[in-house]
Structure formats: C-alpha cells, structure tokens
Short mmCIF file of N, CA and C in Angstrom, two decimals:
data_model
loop_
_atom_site.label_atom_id
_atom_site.label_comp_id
_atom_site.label_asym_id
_atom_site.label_seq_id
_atom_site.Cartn_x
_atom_site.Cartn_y
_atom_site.Cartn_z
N UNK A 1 -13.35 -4.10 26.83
CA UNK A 1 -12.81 -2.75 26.89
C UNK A 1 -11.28 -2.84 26.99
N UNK A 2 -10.62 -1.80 26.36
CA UNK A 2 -9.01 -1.74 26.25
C UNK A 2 -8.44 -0.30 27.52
N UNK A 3 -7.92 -1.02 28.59
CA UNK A 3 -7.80 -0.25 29.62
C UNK A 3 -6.51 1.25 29.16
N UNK A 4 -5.45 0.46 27.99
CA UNK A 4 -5.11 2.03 27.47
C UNK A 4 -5.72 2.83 27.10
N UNK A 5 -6.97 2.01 26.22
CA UNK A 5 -7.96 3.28 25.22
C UNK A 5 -8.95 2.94 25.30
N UNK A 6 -10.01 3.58 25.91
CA UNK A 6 -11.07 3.14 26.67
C UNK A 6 -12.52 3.57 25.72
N UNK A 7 -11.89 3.80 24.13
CA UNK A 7 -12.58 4.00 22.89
C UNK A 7 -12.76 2.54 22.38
N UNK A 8 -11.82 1.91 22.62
CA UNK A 8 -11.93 1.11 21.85
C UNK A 8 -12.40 -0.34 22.79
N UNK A 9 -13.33 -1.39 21.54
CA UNK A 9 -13.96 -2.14 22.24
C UNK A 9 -13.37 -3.81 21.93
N UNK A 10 -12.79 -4.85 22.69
CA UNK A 10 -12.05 -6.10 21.73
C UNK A 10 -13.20 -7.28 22.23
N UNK A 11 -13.20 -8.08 21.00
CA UNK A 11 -14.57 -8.74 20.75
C UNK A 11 -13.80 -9.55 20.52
N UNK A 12 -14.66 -11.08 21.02
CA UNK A 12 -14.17 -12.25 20.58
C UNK A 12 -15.06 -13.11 20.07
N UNK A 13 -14.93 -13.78 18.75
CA UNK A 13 -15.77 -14.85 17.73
C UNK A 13 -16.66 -15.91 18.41
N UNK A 14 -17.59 -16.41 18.84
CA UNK A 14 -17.77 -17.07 19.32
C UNK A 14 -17.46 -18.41 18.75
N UNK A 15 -17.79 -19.78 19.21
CA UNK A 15 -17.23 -20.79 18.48
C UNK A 15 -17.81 -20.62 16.82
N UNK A 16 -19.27 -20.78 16.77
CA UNK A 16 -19.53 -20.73 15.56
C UNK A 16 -19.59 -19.58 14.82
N UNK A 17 -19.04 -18.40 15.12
CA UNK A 17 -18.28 -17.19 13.91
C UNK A 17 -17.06 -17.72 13.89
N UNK A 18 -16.21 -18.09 14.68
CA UNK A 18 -14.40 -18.62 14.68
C UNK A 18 -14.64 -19.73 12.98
N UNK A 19 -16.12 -20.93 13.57
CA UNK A 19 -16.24 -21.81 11.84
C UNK A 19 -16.34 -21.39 10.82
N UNK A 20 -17.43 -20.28 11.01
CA UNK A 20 -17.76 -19.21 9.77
C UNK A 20 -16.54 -18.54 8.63
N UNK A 21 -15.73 -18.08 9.86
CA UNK A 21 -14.30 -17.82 9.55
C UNK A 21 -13.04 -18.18 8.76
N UNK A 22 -13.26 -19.52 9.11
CA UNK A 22 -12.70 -21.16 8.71
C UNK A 22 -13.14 -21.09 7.48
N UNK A 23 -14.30 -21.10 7.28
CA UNK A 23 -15.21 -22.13 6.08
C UNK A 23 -15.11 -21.02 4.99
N UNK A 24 -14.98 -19.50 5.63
CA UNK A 24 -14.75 -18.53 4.42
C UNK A 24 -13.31 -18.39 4.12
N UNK A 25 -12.52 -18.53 4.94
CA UNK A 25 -11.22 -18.56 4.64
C UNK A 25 -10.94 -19.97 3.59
N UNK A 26 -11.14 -20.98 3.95
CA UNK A 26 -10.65 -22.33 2.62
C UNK A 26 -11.83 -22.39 1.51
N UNK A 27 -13.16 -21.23 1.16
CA UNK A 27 -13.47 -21.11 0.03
C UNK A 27 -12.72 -20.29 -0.64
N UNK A 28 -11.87 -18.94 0.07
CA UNK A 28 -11.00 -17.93 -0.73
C UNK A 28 -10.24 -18.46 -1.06
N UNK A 29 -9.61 -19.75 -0.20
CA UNK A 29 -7.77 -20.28 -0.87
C UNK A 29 -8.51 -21.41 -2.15
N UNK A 30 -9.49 -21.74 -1.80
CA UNK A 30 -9.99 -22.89 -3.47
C UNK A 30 -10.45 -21.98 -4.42
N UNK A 31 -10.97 -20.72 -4.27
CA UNK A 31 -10.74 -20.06 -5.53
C UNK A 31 -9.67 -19.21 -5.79
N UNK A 32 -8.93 -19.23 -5.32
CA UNK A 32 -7.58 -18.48 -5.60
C UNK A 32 -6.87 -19.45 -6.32
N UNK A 33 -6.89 -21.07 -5.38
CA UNK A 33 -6.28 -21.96 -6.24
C UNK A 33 -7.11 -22.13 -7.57
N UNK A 34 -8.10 -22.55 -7.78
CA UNK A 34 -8.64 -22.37 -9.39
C UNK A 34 -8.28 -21.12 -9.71
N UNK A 35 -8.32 -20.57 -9.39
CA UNK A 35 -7.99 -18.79 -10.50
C UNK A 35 -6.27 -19.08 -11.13
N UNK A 36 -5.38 -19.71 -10.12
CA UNK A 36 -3.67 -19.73 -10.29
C UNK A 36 -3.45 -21.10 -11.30
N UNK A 37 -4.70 -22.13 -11.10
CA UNK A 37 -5.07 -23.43 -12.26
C UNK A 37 -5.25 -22.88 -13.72
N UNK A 38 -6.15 -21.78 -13.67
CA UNK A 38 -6.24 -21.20 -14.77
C UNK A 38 -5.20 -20.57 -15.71
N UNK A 39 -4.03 -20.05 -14.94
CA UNK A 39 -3.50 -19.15 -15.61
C UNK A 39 -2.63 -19.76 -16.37
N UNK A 40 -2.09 -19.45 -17.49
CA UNK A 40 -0.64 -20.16 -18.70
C UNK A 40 0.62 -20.25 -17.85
N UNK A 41 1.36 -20.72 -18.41
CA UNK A 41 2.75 -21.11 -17.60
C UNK A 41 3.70 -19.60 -17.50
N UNK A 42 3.45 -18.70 -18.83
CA UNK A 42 3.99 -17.31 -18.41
C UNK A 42 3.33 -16.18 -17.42
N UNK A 43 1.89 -16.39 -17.26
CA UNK A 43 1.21 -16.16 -16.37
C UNK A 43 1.53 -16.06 -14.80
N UNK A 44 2.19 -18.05 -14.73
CA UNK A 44 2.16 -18.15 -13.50
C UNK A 44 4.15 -18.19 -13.03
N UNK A 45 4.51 -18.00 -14.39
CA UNK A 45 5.98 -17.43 -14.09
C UNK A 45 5.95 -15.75 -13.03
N UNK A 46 5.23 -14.95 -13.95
CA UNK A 46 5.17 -13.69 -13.47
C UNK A 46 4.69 -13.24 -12.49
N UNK A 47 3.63 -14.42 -11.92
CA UNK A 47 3.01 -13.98 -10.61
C UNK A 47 3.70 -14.53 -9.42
N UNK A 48 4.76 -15.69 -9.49
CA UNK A 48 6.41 -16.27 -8.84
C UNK A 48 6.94 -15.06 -9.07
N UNK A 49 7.19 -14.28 -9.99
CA UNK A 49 8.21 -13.17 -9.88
C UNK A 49 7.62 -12.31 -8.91
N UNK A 50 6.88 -12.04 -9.07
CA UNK A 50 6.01 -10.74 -8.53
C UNK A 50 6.06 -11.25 -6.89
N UNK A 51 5.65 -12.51 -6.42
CA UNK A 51 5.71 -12.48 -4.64
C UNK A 51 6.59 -12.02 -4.08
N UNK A 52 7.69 -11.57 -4.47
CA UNK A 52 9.06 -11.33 -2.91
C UNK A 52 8.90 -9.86 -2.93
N UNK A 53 8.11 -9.07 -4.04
CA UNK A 53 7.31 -7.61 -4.02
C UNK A 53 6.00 -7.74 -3.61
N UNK A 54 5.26 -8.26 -3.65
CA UNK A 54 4.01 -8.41 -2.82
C UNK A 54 4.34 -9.08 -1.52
N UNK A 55 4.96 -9.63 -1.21
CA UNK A 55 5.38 -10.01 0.77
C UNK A 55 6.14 -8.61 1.17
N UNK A 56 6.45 -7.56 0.43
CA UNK A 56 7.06 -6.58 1.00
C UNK A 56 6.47 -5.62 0.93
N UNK A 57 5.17 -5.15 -0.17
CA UNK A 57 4.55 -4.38 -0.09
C UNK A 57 3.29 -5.18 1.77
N UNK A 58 2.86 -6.07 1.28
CA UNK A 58 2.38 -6.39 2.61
C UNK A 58 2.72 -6.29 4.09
N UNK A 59 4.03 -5.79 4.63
CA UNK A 59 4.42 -5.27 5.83
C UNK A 59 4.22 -4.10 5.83
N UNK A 60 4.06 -3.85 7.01
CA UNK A 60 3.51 -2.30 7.46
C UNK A 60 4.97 -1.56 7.43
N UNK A 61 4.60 -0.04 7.20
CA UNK A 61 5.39 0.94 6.74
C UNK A 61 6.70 0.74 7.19
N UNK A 62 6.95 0.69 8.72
CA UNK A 62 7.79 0.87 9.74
C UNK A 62 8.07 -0.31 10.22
N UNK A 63 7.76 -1.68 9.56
CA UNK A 63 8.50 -2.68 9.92
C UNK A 63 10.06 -2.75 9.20
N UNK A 64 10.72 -3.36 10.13
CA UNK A 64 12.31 -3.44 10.36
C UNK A 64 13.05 -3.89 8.48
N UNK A 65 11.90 -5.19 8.61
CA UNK A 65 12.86 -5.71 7.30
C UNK A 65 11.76 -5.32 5.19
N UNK A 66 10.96 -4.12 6.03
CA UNK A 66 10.57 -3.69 4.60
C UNK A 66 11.72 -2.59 4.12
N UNK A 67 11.66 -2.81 2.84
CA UNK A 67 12.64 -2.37 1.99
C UNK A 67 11.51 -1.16 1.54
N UNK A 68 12.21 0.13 1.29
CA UNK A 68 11.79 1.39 0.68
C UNK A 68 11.81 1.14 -0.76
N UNK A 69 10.77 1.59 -1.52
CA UNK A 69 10.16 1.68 -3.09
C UNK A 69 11.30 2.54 -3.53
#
C-alpha cells in the first residue's frame, strides 16, 4: 500500500517473475537486433537519423531537457 494514495497498490516480482522479465527483455533486444540486421545501409542510415527524435519524443511532457515539436 502507498501511504500518500491509499488507491494504489506497489507489488514486487518475485525472484522468478524478476527471470521471466530478464529472459523477455534479451528475446526483444535479439529480435530487434535481427530486425536492424535486416535492414539496407539507407535503412539503417535513417533509423541513426531518426534516434536523437525518438530519445526526445520518449521523455515525458514536462521533463526539463525535452524540446517542444
């Protein structure tokens, strides 16, 4: 229980959901890496261009160092 907000409930993984966790997280980064293997060299130019706009769309609204659209 969260003594500010007494709606809300904080849960913790036990060891083997924390592995579960693990083991689904480094199957997403090996197919992400095959998916970025796949792509042509202009492909993977454009998707280098595109990160320093996707790390900024990824901060929340009202953080300090996001830049406005």
């Amino acid at each position: 229980e969260n003594p500010a907000d007494r709606r809300v409930q904080l849960l913790q993984a036990t060891p083997r959901g924390e592995q579960l966790l693990q083991e689904g997280r480094q199957r997403r980064v090996a197919a992400l890496a095959a998916d970025i293997n796949g792509l042509t060299e202009a492909e993977r130019a454009a998707l280098t261009a595109a990160i320093p706009i996707l790390q900024q769309l990824s901060l929340p609204a009202d953080h300090p160092h996001r830049q406005s659209a």
